mmCIF file of C-alpha atoms in Angstrom:
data_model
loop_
_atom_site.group_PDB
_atom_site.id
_atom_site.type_symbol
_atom_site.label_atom_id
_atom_site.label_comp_id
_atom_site.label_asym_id
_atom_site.label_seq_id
_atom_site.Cartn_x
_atom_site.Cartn_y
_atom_site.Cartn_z
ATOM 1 C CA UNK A 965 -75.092 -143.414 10.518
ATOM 2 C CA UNK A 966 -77.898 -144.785 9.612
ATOM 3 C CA UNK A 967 -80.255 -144.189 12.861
ATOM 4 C CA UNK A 968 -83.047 -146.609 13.382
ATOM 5 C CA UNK A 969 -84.400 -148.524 10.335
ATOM 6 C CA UNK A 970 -87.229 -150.514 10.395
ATOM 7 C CA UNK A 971 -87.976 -153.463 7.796
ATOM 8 C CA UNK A 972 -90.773 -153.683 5.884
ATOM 9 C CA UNK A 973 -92.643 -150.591 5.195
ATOM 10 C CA UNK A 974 -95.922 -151.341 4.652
ATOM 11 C CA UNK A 975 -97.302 -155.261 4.730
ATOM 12 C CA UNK A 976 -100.602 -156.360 4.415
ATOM 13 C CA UNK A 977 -101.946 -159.608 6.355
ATOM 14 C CA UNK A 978 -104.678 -162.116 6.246
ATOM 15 C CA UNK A 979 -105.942 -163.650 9.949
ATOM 16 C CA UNK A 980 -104.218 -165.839 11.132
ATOM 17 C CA UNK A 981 -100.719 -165.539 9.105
ATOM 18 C CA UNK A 982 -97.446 -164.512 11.114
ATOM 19 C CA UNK A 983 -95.013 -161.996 10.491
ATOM 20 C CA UNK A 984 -91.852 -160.732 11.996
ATOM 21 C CA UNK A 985 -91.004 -156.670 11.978
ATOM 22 C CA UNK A 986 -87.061 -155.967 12.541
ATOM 23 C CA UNK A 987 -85.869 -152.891 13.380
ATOM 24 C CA UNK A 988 -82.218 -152.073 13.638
ATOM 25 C CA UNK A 989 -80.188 -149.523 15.223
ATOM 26 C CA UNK A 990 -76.380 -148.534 14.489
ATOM 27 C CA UNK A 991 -76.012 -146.685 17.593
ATOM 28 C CA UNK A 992 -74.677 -149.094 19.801
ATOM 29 C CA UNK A 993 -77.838 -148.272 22.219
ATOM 30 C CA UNK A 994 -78.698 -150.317 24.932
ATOM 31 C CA UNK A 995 -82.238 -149.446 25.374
ATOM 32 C CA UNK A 996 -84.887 -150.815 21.918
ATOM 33 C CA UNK A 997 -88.654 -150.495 22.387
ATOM 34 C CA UNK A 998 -91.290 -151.026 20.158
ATOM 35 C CA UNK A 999 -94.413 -148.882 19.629
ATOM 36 C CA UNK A 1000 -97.925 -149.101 18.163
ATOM 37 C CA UNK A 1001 -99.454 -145.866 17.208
ATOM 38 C CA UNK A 1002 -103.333 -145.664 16.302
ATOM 39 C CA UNK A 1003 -105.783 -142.996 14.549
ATOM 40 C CA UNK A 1004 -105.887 -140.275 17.637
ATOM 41 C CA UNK A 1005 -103.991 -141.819 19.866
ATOM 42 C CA UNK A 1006 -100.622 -141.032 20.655
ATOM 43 C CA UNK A 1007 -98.043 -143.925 20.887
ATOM 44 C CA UNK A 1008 -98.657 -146.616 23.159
ATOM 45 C CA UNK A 1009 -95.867 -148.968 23.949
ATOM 46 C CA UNK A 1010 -95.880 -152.797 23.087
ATOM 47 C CA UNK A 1011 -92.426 -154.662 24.399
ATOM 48 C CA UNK A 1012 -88.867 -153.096 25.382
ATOM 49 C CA UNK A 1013 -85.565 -153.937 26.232
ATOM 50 C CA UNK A 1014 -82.822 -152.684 28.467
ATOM 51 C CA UNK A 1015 -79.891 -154.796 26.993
ATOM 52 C CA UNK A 1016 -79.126 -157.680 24.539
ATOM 53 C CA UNK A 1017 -81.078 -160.603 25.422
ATOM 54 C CA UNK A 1018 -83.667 -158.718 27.840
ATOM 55 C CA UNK A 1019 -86.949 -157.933 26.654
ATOM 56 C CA UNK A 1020 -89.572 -156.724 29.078
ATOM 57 C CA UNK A 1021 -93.689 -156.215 28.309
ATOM 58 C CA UNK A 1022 -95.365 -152.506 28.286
ATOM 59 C CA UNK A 1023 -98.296 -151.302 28.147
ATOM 60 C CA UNK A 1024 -100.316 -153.232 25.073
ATOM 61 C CA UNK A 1025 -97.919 -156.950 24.650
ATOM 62 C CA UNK A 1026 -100.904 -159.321 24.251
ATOM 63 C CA UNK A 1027 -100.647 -160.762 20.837
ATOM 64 C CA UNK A 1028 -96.968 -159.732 20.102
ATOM 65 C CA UNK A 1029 -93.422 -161.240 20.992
ATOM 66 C CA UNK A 1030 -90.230 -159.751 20.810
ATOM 67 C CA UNK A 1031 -86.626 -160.994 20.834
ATOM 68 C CA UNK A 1032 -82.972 -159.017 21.335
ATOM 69 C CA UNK A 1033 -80.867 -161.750 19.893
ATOM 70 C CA UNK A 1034 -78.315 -159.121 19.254
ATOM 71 C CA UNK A 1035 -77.705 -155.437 20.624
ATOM 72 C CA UNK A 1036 -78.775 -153.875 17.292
ATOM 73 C CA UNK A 1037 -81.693 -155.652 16.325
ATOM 74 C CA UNK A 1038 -85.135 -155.563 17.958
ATOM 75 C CA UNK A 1039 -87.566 -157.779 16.499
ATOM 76 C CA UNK A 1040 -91.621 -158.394 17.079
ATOM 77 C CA UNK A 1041 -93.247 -160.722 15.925
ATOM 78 C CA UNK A 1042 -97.061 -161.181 15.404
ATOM 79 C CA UNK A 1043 -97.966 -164.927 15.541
ATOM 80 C CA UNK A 1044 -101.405 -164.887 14.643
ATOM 81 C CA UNK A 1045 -102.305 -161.530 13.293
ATOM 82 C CA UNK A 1046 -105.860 -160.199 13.731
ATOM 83 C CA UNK A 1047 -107.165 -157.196 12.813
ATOM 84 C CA UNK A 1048 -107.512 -155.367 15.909
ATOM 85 C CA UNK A 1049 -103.429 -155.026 15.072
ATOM 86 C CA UNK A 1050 -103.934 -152.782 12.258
ATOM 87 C CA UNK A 1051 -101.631 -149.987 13.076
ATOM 88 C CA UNK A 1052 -98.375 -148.141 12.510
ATOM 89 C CA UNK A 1053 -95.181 -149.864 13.920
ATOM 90 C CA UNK A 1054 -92.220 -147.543 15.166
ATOM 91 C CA UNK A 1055 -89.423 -148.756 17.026
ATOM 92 C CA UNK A 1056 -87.081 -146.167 19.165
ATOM 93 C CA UNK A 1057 -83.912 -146.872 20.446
ATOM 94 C CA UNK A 1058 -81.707 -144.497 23.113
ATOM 95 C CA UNK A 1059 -78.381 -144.798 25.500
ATOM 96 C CA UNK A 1060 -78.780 -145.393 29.000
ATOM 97 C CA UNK A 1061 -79.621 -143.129 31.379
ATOM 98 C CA UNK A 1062 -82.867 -141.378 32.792
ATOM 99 C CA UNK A 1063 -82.482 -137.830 30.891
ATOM 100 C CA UNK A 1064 -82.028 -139.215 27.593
ATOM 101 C CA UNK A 1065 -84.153 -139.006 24.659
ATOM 102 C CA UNK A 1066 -85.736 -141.831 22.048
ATOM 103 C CA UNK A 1067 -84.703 -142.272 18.123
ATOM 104 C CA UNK A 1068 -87.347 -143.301 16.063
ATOM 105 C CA UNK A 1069 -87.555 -145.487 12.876
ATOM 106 C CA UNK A 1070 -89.716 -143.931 10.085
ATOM 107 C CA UNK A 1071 -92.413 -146.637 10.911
ATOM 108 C CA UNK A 1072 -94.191 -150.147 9.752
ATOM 109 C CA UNK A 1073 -97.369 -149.613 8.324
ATOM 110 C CA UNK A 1074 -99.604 -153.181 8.411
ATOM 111 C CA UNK A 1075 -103.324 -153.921 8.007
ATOM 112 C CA UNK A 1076 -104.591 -157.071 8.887
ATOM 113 C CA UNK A 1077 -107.447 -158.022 6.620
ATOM 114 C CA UNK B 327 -100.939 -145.096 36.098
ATOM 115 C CA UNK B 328 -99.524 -142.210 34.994
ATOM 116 C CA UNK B 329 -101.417 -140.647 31.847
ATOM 117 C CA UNK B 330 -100.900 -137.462 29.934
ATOM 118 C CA UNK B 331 -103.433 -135.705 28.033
ATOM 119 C CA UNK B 332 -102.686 -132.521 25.145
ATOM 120 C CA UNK B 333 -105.232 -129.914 24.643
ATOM 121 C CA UNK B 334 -106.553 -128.763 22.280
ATOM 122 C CA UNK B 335 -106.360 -131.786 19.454
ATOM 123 C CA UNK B 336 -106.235 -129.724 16.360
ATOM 124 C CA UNK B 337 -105.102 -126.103 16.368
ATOM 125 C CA UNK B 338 -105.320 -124.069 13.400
ATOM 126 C CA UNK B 339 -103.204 -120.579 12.887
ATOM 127 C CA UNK B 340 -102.609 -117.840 10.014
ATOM 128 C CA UNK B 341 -98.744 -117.779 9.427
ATOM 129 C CA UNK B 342 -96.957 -115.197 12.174
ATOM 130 C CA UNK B 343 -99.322 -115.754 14.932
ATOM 131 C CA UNK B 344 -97.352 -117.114 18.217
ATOM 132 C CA UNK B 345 -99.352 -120.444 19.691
ATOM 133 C CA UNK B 346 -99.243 -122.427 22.869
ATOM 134 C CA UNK B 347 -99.645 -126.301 23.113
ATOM 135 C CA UNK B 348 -100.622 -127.435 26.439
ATOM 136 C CA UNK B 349 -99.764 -131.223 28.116
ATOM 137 C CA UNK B 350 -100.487 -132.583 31.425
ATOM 138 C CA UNK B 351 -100.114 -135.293 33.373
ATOM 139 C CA UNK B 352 -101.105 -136.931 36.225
ATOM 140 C CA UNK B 353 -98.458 -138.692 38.562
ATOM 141 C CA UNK B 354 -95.659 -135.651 39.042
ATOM 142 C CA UNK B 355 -92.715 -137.920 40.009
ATOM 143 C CA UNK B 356 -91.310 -138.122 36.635
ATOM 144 C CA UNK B 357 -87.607 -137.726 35.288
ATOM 145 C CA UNK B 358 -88.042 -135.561 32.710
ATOM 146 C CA UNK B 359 -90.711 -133.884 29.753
ATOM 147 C CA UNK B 360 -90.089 -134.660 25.832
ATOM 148 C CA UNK B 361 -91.323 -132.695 23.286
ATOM 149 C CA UNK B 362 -92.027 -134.519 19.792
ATOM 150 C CA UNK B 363 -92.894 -133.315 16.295
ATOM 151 C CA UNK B 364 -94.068 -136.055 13.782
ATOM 152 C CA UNK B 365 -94.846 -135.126 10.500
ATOM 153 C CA UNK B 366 -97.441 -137.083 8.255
ATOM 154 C CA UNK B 367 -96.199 -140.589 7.519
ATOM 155 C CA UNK B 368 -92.976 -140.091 9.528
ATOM 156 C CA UNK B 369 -91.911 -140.800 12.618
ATOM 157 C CA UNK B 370 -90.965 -139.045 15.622
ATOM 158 C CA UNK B 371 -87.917 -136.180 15.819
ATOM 159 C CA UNK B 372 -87.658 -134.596 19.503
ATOM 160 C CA UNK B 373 -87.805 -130.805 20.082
ATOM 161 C CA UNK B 374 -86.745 -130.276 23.344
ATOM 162 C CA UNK B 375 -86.200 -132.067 26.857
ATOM 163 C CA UNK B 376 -86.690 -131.052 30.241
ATOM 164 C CA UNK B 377 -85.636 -132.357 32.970
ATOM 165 C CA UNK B 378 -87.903 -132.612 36.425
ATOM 166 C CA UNK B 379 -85.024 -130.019 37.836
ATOM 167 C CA UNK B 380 -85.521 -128.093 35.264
ATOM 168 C CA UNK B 381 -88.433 -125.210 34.787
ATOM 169 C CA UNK B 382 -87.493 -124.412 30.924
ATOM 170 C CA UNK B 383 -85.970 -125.512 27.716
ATOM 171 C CA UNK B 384 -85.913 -123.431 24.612
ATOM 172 C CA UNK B 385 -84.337 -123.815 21.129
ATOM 173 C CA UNK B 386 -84.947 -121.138 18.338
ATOM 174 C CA UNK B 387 -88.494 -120.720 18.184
ATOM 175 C CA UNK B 388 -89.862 -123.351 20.530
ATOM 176 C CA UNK B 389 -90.040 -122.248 24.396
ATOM 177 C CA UNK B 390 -91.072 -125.819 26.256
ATOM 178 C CA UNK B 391 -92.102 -124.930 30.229
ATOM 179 C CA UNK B 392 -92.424 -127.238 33.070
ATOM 180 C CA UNK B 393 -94.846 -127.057 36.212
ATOM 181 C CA UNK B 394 -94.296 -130.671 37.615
ATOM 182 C CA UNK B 395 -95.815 -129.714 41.114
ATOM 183 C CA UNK B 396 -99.122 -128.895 38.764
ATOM 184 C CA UNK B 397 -98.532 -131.529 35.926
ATOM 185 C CA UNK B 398 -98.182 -128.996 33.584
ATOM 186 C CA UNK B 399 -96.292 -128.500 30.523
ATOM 187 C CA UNK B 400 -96.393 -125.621 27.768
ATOM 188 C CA UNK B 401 -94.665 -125.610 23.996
ATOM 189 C CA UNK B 402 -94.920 -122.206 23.147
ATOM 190 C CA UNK B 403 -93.992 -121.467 19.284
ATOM 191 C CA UNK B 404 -93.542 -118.015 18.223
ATOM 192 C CA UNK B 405 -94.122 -115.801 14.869
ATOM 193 C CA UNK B 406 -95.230 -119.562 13.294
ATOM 194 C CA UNK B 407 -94.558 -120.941 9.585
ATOM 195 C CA UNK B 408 -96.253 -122.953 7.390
ATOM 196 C CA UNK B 409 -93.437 -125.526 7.538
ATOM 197 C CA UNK B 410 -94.307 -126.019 11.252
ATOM 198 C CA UNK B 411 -97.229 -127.711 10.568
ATOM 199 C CA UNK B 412 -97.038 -131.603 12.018
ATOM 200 C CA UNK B 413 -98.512 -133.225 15.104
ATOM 201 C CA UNK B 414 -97.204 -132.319 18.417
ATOM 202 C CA UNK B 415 -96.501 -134.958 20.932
ATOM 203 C CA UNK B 416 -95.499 -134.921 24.790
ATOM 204 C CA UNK B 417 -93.859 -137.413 26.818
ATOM 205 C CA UNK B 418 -92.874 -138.091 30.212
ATOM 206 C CA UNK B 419 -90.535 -140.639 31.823
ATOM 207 C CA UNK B 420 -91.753 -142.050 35.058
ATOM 208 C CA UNK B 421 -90.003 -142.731 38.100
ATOM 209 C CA UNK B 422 -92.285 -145.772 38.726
ATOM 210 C CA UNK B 423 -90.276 -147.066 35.245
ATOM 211 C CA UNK B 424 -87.081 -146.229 36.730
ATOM 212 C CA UNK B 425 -87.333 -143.850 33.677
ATOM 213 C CA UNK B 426 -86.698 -146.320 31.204
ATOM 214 C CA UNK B 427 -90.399 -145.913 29.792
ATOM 215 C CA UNK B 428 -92.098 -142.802 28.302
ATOM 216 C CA UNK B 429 -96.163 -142.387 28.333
ATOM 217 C CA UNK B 430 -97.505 -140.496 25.495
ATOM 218 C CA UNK B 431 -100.171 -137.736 25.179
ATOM 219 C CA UNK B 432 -102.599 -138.210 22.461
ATOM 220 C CA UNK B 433 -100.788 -135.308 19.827
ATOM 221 C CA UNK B 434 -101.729 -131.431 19.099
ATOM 222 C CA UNK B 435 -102.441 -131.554 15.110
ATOM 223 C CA UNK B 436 -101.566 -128.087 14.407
ATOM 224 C CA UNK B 437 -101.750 -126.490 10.817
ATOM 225 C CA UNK B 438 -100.615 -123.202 10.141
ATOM 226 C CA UNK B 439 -101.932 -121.438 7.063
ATOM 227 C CA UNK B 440 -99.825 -118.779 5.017
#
């Protein structure tokens, strides 16, 4: 198994462009969620979703959409990328249930020029 | 709004010494604690969960406590090793989220020297 992947590594972005992070689990989790972590902050959470074709917003979704086409793949997408989104990018995936832990991807790493 | 706060920030330690990390948070009605490690440029790998019935997990040389009725939890790492060096992150799962959400400390950067 392959875990969680996330796709690309690293990107760099003028304002205003768009971009699309997948990440991909092989799992078969029902639970994806998307993360944002910042210079001395711990991770903050951006979208998630509870099942194919349910997404739900978390703590920081302003400027970001998601979309669970498919029960492996998570993807957010920036539409109009400032630089205020500079950050690392993990997504985490897990099985039901309320005493189960998250799998993490190894990360997205953008700046936003 | 539940937060969760990890002191002290940075931690330094000679190799051998035993070390606590400490974690609190503030709403106790929570399903369960998560340990995380994440080293430099990685992600996350979790170290231990406890559940809100439970008062401790352990596994080798991590002890994890809980004190929900305080909002207190402890990683405890004994004789320490260079190779435990990362930053240390708690989590809890909220009831208010049905548990389907974790909130996130801030991370214990700990370095331990040989």
């Amino acid at each position: 198994n392959a875990g969680v992947t996330q796709t690309p590594k690293f990107r760099v972005l003028k304002t205003g462009q768009s971009m699309t992070l997948l990440c991909a689990q092989d799992m078969n989790h029902e639970y994806m969620y998307w993360y944002r972590q910042d210079p001395g902050m711990g991770l903050r959470l951006i979208h998630y979703s509870v099942g194919e074709g349910t997404t739900a917003k978390g703590e920081v979704p302003d400027g970001y959409n998601v979309s669970r086409l498919k029960k492996q793949n998570f993807l957010l997408g920036l539409e109009s990328a400032a630089p205020s989104q500079t950050s690392v990018y993990f997504c985490a995936s897990r099985v039901m249930g309320n005493i189960e832990t998250q799998y993490f991807g190894p990360g997205t790493r953008l700046l936003v020029l | 709004k539940q937060e969760v706060t990890q002191i002290p920030a940075a931690l330094s330690v000679p190799e051998g010494e035993n070390l606590v990390l400490n974690c609190s948070f503030t709403d106790s009605a929570i399903y369960n604690l998560q340990w995380f490690r994440q080293d430099p440029g990685k992600g996350l790998t979790s170290l231990l969960l406890i559940q809100s019935s439970q008062r401790e997990q352990t596994s080798g040389r991590l002890n994890a406590s809980l004190d929900k009725s305080s909002g207190r939890s402890t990683l405890y790492i004994a004789a320490s090793q260079p190779g435990d060096s990362a930053t240390y992150l708690c989590a809890v799962s909220g009831v208010e989220t049905s548990g389907s959400r974790l909130t996130f400390g801030e991370g214990t950067q700990l370095t331990v020297n040989p």
